PDB file of C-alpha atoms in Angstrom:
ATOM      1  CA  UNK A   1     -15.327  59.947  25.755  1.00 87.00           C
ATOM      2  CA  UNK A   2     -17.563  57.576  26.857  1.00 88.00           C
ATOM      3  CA  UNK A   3     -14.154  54.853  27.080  1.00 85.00           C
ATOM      4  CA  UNK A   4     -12.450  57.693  29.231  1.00 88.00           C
ATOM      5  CA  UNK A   5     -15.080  57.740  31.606  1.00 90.00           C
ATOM      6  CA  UNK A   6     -15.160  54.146  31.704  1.00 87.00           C
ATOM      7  CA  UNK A   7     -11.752  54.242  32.825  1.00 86.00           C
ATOM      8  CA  UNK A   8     -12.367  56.820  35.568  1.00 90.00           C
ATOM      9  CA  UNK A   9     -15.226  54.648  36.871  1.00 90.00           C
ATOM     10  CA  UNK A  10     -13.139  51.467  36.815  1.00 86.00           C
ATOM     11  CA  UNK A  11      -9.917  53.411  38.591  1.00 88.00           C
ATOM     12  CA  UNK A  12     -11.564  55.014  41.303  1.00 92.00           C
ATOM     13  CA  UNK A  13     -14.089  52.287  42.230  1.00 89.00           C
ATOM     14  CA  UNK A  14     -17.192  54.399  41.053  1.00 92.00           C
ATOM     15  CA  UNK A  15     -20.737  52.764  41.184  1.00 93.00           C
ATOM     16  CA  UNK A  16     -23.051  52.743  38.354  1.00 93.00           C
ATOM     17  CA  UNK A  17     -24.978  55.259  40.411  1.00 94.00           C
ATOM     18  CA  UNK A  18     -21.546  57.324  40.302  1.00 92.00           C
ATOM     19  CA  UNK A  19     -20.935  56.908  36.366  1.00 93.00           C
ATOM     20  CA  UNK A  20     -24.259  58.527  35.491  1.00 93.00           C
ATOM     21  CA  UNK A  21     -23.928  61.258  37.431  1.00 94.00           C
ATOM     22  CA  UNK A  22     -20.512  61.845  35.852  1.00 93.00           C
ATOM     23  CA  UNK A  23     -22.393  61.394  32.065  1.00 92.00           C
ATOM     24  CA  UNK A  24     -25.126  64.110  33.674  1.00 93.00           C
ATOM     25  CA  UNK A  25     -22.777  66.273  34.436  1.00 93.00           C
ATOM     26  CA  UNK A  26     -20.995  66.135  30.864  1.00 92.00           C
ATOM     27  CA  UNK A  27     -23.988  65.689  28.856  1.00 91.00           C
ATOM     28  CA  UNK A  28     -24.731  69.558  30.532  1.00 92.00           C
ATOM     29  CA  UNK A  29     -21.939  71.086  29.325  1.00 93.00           C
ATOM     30  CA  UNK A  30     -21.738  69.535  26.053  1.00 91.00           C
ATOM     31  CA  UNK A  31     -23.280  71.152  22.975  1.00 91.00           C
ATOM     32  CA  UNK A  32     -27.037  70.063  22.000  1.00 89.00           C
ATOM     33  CA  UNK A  33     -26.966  66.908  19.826  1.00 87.00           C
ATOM     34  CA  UNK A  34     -24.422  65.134  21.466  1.00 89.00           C
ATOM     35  CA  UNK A  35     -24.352  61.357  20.864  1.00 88.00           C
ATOM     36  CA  UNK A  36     -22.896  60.581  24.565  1.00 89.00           C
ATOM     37  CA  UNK A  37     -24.825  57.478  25.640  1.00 90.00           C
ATOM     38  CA  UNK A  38     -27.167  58.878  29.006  1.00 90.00           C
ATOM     39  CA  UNK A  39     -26.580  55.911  31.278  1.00 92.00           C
ATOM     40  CA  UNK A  40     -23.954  53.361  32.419  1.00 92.00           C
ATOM     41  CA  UNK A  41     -26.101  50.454  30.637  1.00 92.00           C
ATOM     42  CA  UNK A  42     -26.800  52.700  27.287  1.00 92.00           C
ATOM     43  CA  UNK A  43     -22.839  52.979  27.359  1.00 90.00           C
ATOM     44  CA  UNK A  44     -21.913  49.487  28.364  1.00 88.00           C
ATOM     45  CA  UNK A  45     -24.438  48.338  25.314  1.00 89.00           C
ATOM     46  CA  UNK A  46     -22.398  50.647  23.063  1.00 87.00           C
ATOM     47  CA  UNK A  47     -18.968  49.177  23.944  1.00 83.00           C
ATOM     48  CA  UNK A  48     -19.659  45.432  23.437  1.00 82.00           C
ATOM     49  CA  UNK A  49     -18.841  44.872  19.875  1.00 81.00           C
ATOM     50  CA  UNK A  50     -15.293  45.701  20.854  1.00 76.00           C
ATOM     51  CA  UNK A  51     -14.871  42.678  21.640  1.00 72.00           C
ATOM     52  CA  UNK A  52     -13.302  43.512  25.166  1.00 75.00           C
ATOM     53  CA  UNK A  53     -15.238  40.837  27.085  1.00 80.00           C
ATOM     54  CA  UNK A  54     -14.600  38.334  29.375  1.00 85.00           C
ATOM     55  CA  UNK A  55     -15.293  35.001  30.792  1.00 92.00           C
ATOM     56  CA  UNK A  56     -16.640  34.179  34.231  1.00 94.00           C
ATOM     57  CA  UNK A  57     -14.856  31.242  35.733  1.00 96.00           C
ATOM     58  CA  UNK A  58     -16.117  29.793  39.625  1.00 97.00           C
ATOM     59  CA  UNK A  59     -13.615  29.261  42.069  1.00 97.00           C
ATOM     60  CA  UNK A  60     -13.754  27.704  45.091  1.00 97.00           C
ATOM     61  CA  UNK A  61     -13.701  30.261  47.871  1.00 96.00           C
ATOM     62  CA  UNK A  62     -10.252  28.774  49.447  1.00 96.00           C
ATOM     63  CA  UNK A  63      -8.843  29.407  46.349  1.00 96.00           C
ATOM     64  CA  UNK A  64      -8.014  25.677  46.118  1.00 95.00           C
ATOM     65  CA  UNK A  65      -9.187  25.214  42.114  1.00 96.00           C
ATOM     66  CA  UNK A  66     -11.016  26.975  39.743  1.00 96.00           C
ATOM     67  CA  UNK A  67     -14.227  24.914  37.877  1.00 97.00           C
ATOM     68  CA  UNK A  68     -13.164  25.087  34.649  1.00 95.00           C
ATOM     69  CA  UNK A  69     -12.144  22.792  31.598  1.00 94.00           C
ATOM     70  CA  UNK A  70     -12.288  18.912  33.371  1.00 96.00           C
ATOM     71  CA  UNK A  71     -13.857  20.102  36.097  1.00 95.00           C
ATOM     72  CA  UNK A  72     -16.316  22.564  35.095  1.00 95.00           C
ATOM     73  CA  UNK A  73     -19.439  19.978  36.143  1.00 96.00           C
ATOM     74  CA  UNK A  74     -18.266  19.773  39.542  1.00 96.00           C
ATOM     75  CA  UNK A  75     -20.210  20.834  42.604  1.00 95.00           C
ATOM     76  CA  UNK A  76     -17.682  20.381  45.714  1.00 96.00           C
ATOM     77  CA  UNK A  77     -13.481  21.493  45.797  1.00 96.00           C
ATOM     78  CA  UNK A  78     -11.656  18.788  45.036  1.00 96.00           C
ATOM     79  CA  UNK A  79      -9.056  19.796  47.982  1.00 96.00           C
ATOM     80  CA  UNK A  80     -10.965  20.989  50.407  1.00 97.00           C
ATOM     81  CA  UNK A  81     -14.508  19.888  49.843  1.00 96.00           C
ATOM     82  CA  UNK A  82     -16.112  23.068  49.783  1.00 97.00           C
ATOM     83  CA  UNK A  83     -19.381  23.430  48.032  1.00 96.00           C
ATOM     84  CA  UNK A  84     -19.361  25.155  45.461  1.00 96.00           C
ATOM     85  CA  UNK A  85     -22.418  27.121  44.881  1.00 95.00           C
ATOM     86  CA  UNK A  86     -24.177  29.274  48.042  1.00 93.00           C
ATOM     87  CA  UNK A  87     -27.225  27.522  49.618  1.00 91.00           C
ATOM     88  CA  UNK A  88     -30.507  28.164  47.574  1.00 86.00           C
ATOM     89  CA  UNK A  89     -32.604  30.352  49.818  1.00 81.00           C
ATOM     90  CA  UNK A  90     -36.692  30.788  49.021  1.00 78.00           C
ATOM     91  CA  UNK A  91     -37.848  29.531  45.716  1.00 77.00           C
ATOM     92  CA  UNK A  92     -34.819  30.583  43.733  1.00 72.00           C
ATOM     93  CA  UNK A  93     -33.909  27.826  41.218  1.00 78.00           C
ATOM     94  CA  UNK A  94     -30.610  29.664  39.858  1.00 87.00           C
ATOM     95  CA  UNK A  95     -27.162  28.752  41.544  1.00 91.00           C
ATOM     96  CA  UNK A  96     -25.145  31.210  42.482  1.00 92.00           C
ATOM     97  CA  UNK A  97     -21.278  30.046  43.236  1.00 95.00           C
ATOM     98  CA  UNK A  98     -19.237  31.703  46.108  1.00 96.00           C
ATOM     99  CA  UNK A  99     -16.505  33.262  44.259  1.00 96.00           C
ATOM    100  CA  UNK A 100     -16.050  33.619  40.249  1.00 95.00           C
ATOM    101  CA  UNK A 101     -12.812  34.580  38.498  1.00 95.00           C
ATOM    102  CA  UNK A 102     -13.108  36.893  35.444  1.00 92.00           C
ATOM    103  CA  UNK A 103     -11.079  35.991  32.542  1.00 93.00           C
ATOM    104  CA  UNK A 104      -9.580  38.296  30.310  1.00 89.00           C
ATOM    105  CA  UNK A 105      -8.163  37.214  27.186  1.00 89.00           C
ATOM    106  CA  UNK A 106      -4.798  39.088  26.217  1.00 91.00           C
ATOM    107  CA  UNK A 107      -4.990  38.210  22.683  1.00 89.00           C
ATOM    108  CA  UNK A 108      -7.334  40.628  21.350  1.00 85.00           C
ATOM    109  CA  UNK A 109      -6.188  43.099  23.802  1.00 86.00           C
ATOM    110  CA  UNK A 110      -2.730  43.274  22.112  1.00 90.00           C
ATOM    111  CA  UNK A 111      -4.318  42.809  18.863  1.00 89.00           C
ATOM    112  CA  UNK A 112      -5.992  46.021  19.809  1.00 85.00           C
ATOM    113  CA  UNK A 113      -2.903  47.559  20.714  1.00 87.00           C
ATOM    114  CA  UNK A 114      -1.232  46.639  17.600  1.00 90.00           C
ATOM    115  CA  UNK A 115      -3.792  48.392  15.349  1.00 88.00           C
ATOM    116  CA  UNK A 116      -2.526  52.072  16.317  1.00 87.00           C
ATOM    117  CA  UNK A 117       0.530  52.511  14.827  1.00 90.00           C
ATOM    118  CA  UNK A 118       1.155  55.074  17.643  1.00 90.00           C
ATOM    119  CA  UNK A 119       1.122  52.365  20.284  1.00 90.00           C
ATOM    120  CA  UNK A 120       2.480  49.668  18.090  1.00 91.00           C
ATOM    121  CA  UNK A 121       5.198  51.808  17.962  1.00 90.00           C
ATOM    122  CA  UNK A 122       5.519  51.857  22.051  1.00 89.00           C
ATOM    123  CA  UNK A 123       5.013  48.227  22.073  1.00 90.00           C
ATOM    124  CA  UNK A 124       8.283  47.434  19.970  1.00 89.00           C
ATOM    125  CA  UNK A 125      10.659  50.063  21.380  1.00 84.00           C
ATOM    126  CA  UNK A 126      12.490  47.359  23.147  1.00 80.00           C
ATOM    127  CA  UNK A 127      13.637  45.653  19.864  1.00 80.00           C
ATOM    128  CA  UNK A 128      13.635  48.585  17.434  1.00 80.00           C
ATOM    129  CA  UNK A 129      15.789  51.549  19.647  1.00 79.00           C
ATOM    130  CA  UNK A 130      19.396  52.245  19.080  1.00 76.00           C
ATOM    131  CA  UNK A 131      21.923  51.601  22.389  1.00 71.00           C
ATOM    132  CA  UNK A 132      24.704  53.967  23.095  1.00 76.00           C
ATOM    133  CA  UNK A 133      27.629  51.923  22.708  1.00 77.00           C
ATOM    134  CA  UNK A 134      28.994  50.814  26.159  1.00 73.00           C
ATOM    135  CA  UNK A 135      25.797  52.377  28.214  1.00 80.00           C
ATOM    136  CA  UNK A 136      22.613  49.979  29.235  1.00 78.00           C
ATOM    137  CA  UNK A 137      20.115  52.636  29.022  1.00 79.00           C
ATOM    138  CA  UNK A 138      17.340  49.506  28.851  1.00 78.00           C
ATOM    139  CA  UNK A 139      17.842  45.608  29.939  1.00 80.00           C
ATOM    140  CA  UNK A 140      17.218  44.707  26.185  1.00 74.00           C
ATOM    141  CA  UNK A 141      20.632  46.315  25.779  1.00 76.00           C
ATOM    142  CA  UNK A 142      22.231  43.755  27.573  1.00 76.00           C
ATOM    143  CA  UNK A 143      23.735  40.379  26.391  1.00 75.00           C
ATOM    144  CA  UNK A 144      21.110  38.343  28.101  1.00 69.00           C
TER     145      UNK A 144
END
């Protein structure tokens, strides 16, 4: 359930404000002893060890480059010059770039995928499904 609601929140641009009300709502019309998490950060704590992370790459704000691998020390766009982080502003000593990029590996998405043999089934239609003779019903039915 609490992956569903995920979903909803991430589809229809909920806040975290928004999510808990949802889980409110549901944890009211659920029996007693439920084990729904109360709270957007109670549920996000319960799905990290799924391993569905991802990494946080900066990018310059023209979109010139992203900071990563060689040039992951940088400070200023190689292209454009841009700078890379936003001004400091009062005493704060953490920097704070203009745009980031989040990274999400496909590998152990698909791994994931694989492990149901109901959608590992989906995922291989393509080269496991019978053509009608004569009749492209799918482009993997083609010679090409």
């Amino acid at each position: 359930m609490t992956a569903q609601v995920f979903t909803i929140k991430s589809d229809h641009r909920l806040s975290e404000a928004g999510y808990d009300k949802i889980i409110e709502w549901a944890i009211s019309i659920l029996l007693e002893g439920n084990r729904l998490k109360e709270n957007f950060d109670a549920a996000k704590s319960m799905m990290k060890p799924l391993g569905l992370g991802y990494q946080k790459i900066d990018i310059c704000p023209n979109f010139c480059m992203l900071y990563y691998f060689e040039n992951a020390e940088l400070t200023e766009c190689m292209t454009c010059g841009h700078s890379r982080y936003k001004p400091r502003t009062g005493r704060g000593k953490t920097l704070v770039a203009y745009k980031k990029l989040r990274y999400f590996s496909i590998t152990p998405r698909l791994q994931r995928l694989f492990m149901s043999p109901r959608s590992a089934e989906h995922m291989t239609w393509h080269q496991s499904h019978h053509a009608v003779d004569g009749v492209m019903v799918h482009p993997s039915d083609g010679k090409a």
